[in-house]
Tab-separated table of C-alpha atoms and ligand atoms in Angstrom:
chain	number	residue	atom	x	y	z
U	3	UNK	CA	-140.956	261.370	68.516
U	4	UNK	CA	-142.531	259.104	71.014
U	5	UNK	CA	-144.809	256.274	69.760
U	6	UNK	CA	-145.732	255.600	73.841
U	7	UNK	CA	-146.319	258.455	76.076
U	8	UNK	CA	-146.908	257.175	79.827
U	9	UNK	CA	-147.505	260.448	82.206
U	10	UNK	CA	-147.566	259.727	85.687
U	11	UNK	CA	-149.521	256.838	85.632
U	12	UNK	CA	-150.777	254.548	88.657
U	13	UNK	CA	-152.145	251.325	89.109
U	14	UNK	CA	-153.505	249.184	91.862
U	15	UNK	CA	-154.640	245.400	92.116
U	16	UNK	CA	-156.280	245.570	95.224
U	17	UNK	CA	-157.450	249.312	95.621
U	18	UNK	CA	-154.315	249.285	98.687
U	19	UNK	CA	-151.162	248.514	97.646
U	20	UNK	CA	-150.036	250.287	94.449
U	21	UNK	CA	-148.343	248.176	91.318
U	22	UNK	CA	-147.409	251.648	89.866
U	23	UNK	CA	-147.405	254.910	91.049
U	24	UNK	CA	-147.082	257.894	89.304
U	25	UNK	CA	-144.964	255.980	86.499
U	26	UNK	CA	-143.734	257.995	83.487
U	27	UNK	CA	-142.249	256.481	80.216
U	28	UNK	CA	-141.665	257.775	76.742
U	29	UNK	CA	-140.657	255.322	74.350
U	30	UNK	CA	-139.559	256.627	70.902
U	31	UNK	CA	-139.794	255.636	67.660
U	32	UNK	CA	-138.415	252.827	66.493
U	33	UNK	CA	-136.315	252.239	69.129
U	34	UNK	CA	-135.624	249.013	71.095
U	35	UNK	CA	-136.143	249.742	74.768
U	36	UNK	CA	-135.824	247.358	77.732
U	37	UNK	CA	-137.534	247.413	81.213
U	38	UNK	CA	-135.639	245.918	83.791
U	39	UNK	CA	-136.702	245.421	87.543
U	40	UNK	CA	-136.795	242.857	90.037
U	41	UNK	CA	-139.661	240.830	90.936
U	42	UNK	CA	-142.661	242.588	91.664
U	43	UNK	CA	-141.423	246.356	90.522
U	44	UNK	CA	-144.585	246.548	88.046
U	45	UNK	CA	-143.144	245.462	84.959
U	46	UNK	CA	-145.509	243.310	83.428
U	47	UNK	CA	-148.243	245.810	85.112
U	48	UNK	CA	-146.942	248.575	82.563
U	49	UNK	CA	-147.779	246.187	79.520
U	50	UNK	CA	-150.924	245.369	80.553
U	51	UNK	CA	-152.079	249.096	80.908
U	52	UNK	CA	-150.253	249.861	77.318
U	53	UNK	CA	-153.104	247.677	75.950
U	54	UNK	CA	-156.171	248.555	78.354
U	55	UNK	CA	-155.653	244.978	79.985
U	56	UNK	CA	-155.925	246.911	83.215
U	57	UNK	CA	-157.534	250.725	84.044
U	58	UNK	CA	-155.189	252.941	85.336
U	59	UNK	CA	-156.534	254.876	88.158
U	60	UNK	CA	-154.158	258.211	87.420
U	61	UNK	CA	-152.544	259.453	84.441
U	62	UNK	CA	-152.608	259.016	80.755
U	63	UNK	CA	-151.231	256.747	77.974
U	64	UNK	CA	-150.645	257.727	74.459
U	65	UNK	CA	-150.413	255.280	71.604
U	66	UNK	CA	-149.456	256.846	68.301
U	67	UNK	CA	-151.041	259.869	68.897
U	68	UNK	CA	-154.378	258.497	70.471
U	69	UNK	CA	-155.184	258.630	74.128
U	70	UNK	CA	-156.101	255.693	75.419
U	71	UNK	CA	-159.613	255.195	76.596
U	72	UNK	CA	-162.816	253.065	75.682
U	73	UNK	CA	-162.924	254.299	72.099
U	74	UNK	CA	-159.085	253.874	70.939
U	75	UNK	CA	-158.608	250.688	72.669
U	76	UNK	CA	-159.132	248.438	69.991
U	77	UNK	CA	-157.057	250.849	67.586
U	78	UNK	CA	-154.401	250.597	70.141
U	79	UNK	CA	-154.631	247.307	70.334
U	80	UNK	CA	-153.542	246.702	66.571
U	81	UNK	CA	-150.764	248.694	66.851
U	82	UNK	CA	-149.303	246.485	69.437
U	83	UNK	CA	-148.411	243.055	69.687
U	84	UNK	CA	-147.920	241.010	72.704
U	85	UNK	CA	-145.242	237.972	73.515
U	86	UNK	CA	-145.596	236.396	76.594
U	87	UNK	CA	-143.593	234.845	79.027
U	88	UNK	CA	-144.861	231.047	78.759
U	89	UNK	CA	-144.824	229.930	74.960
U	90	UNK	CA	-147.578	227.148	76.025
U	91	UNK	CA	-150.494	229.145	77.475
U	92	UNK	CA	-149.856	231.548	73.910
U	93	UNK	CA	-151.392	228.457	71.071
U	94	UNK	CA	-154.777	228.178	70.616
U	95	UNK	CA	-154.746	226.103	66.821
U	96	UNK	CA	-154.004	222.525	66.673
U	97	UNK	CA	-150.504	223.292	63.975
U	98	UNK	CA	-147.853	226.215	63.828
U	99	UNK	CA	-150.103	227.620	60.714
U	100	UNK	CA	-153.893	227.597	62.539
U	101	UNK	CA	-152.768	229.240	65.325
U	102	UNK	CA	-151.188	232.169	63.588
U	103	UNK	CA	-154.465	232.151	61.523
U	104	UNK	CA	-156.640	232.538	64.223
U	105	UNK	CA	-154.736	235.702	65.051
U	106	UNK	CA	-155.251	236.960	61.937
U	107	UNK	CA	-159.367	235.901	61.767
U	108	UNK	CA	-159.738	237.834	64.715
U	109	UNK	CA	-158.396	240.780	62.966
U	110	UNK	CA	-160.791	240.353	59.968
U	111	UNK	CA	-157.760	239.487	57.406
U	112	UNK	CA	-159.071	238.594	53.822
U	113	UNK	CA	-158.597	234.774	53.996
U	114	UNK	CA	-156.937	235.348	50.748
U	115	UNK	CA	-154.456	236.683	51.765
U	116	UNK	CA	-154.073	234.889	54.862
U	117	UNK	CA	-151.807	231.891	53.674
U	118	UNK	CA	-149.452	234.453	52.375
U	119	UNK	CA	-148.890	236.667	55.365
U	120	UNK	CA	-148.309	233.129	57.555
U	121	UNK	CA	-145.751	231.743	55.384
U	122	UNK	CA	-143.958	235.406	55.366
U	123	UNK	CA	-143.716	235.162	58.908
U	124	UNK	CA	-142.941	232.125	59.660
U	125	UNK	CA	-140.246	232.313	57.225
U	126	UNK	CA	-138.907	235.685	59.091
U	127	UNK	CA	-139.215	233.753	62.314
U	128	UNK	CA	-136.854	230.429	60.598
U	129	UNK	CA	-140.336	228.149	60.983
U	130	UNK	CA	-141.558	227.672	57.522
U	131	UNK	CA	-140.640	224.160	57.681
U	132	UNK	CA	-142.814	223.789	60.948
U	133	UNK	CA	-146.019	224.998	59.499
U	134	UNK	CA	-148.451	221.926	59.727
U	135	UNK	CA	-146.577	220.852	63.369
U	136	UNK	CA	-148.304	220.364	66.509
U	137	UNK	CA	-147.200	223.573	68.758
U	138	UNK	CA	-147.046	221.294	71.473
U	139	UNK	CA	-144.338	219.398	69.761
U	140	UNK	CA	-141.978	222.217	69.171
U	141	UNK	CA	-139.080	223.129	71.700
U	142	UNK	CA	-139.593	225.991	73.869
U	143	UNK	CA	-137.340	228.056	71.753
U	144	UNK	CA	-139.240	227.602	68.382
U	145	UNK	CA	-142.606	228.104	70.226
U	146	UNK	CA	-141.534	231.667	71.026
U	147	UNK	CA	-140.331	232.132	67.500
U	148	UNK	CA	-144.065	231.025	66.403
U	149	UNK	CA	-145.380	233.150	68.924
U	150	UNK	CA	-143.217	236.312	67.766
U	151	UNK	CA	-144.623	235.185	64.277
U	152	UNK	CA	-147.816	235.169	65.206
U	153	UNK	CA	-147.825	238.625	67.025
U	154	UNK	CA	-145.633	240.275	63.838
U	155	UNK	CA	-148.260	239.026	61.276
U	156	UNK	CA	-150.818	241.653	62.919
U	157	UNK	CA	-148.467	243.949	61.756
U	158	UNK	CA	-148.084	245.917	65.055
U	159	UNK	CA	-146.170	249.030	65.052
U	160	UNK	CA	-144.717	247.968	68.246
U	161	UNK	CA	-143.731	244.542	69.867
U	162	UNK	CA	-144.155	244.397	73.693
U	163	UNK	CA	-141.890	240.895	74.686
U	164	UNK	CA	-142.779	240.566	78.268
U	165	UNK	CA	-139.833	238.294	79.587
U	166	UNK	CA	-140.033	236.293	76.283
U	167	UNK	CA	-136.985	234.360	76.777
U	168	UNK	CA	-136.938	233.992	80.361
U	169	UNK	CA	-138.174	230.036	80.401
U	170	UNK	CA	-135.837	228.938	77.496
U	171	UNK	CA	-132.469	227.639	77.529
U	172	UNK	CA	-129.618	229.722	76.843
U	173	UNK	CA	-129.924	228.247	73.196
U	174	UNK	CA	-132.938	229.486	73.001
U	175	UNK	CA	-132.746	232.762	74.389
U	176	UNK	CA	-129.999	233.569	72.194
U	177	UNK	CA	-131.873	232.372	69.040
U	178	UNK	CA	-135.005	234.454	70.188
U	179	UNK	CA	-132.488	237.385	71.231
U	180	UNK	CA	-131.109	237.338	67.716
U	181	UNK	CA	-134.498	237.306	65.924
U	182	UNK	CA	-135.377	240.384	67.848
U	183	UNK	CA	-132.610	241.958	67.279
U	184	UNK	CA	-132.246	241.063	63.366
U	185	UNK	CA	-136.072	242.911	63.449
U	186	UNK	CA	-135.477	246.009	64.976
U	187	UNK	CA	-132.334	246.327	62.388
U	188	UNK	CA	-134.515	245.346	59.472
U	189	UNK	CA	-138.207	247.359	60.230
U	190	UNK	CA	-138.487	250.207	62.016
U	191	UNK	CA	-140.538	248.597	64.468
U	192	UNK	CA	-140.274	250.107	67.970
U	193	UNK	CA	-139.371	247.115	70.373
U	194	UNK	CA	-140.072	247.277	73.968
U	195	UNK	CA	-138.205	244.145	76.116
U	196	UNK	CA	-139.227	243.459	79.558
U	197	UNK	CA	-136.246	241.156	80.939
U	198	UNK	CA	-134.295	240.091	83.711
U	199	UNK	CA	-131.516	239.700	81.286
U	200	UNK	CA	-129.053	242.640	82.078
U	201	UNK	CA	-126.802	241.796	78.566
U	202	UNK	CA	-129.669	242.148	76.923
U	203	UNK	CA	-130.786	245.715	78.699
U	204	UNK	CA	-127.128	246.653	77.856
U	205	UNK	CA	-127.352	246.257	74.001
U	206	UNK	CA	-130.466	248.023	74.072
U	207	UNK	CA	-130.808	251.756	73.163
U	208	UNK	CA	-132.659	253.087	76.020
U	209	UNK	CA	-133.600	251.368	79.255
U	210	UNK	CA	-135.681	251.935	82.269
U	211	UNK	CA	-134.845	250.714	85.526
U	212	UNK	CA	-138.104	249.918	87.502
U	213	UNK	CA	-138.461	248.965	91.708
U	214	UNK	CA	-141.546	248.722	93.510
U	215	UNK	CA	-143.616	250.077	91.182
U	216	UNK	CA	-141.500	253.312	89.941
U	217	UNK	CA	-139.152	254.411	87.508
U	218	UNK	CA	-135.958	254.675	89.208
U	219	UNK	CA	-133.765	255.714	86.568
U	220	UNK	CA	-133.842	255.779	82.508
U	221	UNK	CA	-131.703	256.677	79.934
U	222	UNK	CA	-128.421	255.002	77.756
U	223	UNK	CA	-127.704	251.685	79.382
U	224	UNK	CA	-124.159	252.528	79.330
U	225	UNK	CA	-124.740	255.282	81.749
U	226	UNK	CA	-127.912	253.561	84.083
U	227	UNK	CA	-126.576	250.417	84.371
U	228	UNK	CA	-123.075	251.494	85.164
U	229	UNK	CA	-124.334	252.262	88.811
U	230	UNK	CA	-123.118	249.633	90.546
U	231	UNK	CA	-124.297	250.559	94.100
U	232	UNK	CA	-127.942	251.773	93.040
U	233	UNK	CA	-128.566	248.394	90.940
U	234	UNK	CA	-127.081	246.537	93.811
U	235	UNK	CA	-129.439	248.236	95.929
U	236	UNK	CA	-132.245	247.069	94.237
U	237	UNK	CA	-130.888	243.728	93.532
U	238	UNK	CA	-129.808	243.638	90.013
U	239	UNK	CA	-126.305	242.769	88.515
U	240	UNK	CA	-124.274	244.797	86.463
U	241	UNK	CA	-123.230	244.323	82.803
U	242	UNK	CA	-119.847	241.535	82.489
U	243	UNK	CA	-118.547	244.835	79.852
U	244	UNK	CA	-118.995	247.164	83.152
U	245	UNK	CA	-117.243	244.201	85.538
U	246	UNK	CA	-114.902	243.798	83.722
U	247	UNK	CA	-114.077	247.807	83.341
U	248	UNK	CA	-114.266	248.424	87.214
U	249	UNK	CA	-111.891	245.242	87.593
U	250	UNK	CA	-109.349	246.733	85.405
U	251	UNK	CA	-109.505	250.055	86.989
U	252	UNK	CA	-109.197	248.220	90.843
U	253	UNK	CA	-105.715	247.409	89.251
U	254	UNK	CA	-105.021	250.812	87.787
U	255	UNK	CA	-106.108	250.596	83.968
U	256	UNK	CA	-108.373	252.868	83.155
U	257	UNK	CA	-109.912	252.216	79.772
U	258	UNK	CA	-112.652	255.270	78.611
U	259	UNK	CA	-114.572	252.323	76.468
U	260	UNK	CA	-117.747	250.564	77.596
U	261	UNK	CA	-117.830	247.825	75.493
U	262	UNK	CA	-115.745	244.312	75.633
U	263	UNK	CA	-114.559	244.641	72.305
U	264	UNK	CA	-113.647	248.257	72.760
U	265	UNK	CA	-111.618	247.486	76.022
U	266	UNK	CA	-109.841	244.589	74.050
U	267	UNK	CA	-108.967	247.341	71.127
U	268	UNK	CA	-108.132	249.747	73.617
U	269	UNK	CA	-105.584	247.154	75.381
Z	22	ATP	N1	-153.231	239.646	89.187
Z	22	ATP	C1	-152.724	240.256	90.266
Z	22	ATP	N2	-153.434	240.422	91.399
Z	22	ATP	C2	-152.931	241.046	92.474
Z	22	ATP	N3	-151.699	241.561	92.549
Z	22	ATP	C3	-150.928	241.430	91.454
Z	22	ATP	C4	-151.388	240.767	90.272
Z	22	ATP	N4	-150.403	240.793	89.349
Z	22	ATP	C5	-149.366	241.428	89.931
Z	22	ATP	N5	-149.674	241.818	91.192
Z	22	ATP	C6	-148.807	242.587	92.111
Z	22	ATP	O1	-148.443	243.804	91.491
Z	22	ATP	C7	-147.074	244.095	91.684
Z	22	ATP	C8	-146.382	244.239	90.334
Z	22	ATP	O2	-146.441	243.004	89.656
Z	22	ATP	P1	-145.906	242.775	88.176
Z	22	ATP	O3	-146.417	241.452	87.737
Z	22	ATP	O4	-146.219	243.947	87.350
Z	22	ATP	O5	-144.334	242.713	88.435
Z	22	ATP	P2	-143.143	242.321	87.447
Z	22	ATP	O6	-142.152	243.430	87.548
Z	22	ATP	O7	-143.680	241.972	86.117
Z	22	ATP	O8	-142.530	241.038	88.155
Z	22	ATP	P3	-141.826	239.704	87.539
Z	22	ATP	O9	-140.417	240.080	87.227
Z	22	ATP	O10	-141.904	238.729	88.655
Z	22	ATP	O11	-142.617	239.289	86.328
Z	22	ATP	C9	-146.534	242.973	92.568
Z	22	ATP	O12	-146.537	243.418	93.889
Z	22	ATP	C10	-147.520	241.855	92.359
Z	22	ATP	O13	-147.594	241.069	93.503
Z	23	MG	MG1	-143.680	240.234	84.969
């Protein structure tokens, strides 16, 4: 089953140049899907229709069962949460626990039960012990782990990360990577990733390949991102796993495995 249903969507800025045009994406269930695309392809574009950020001028998006229009956007919107690229322009409160309270005032959450649900998810996110700390002194990495927190304690039935890790060290991408990860295993929480990363597309279970404002291809990452010449095309890299593969098979070693650790095996 699909949770999203994108049909042919298209979106323009400036009423000239389209963003998107005629995009279609079905994300299932529970599933952790990645976007990839260069600069510009309409990434970001897509997860600012999904939540009714911006009116698409063609098409039709389906949240959970519910079209998306005037009267299901706010339903729509608490099904998903949002994590943003910059982790500074996300706080709002003056410490790690106001600002995932003010999240969760805006949704109307029994103050009651409020100090419960923040400590949950800060635990979840490894930031318990940062609750009364000035966002603005946390690293870059934690910030994103408070803003993750902050976006799971809506309890969204989908978690849109657009480019989440891209302005954190490789410390903190990893840590953030791992969180992610460690969620979709644990809930069945459908997890769409927008990144530039191409390891991370590759451990993903489905990914679409976006370019100037299409879907170019989508599917197993094993299989779309193992075209070397059509990612090249459009400027993206190719999996080490699927370097690695072709540079064993220049030599003459074919190995059927797509994985590092099933190559090693396999050798
Ligand atoms: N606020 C805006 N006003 C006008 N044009 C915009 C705006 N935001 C994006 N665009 C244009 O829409 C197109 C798609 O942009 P979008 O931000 O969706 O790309 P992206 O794939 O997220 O790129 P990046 O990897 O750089 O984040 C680009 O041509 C961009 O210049
Ligand atoms: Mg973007």
């Amino acid at each position: 089953m699909s949770i999203i249903e994108i049909k042919n969507i298209s979106f323009s800025y400036n009423n000239t140049d389209l963003a998107l045009s005629n995009v279609s994406l079905s994300i299932p269930q529970g599933k952790y899907v990645t976007i990839v695309g260069h600069n510009g392809s309409g990434k970001s574009t897509i997860a600012k229709c999904i939540i009714g950020l911006l009116q698409t001028s063609h098409g039709e998006i389906i949240v959970d069962g519910l079209p998306l229009n005037l009267e299901n956007v706010d339903e729509i919107r608490s099904k998903v949460g949002l994590v943003f690229q910059n982790p500074d322009n996300q706080f709002i409160g003056s410490t790690v626990r106001d600002d995932i309270a003010f999240g969760l005032e805006n949704h109307r959450v029994d103050p009651k039960e409020m100090d419960g649900i923040i400590e949950r998810f800060a635990s979840a996110v490894g930031m318990s012990d940062y609750l009364n700390f000035e966002p603005t002194k946390l690293s870059g990495g934690q910030k994103q782990r408070v803003a993750i927190a902050g976006a799971l304690s809506m309890a969204p039935q989908i978690l849109i990360l657009d480019e989440a890790t891209s302005m954190l060290d490789p410390k903190g991408k990893a840590e953030v990577n791992d969180l992610v990860k460690q969620l979709h295993e644990q809930t069945n929480m459908t997890i769409i990733s927008i990144t530039h990363d191409i390891e991370e597309a590759y451990q993903s279970d489905v990914v679409y390949v976006m370019n100037e404002g299409q879907v170019l291809d989508y599917g197993h990452p094993h299989e779309v991102l193992a075209q070397e010449a059509l990612l090249k095309s459009i400027k993206l890299d190719i999996p080490f796993a699927l370097k690695f593969k072709y540079a064993l098979k220049s030599v003459g070693i074919d190995v059927p495995q797509t994985t590092l650790e099933g190559m090693v095996e396999h050798l």
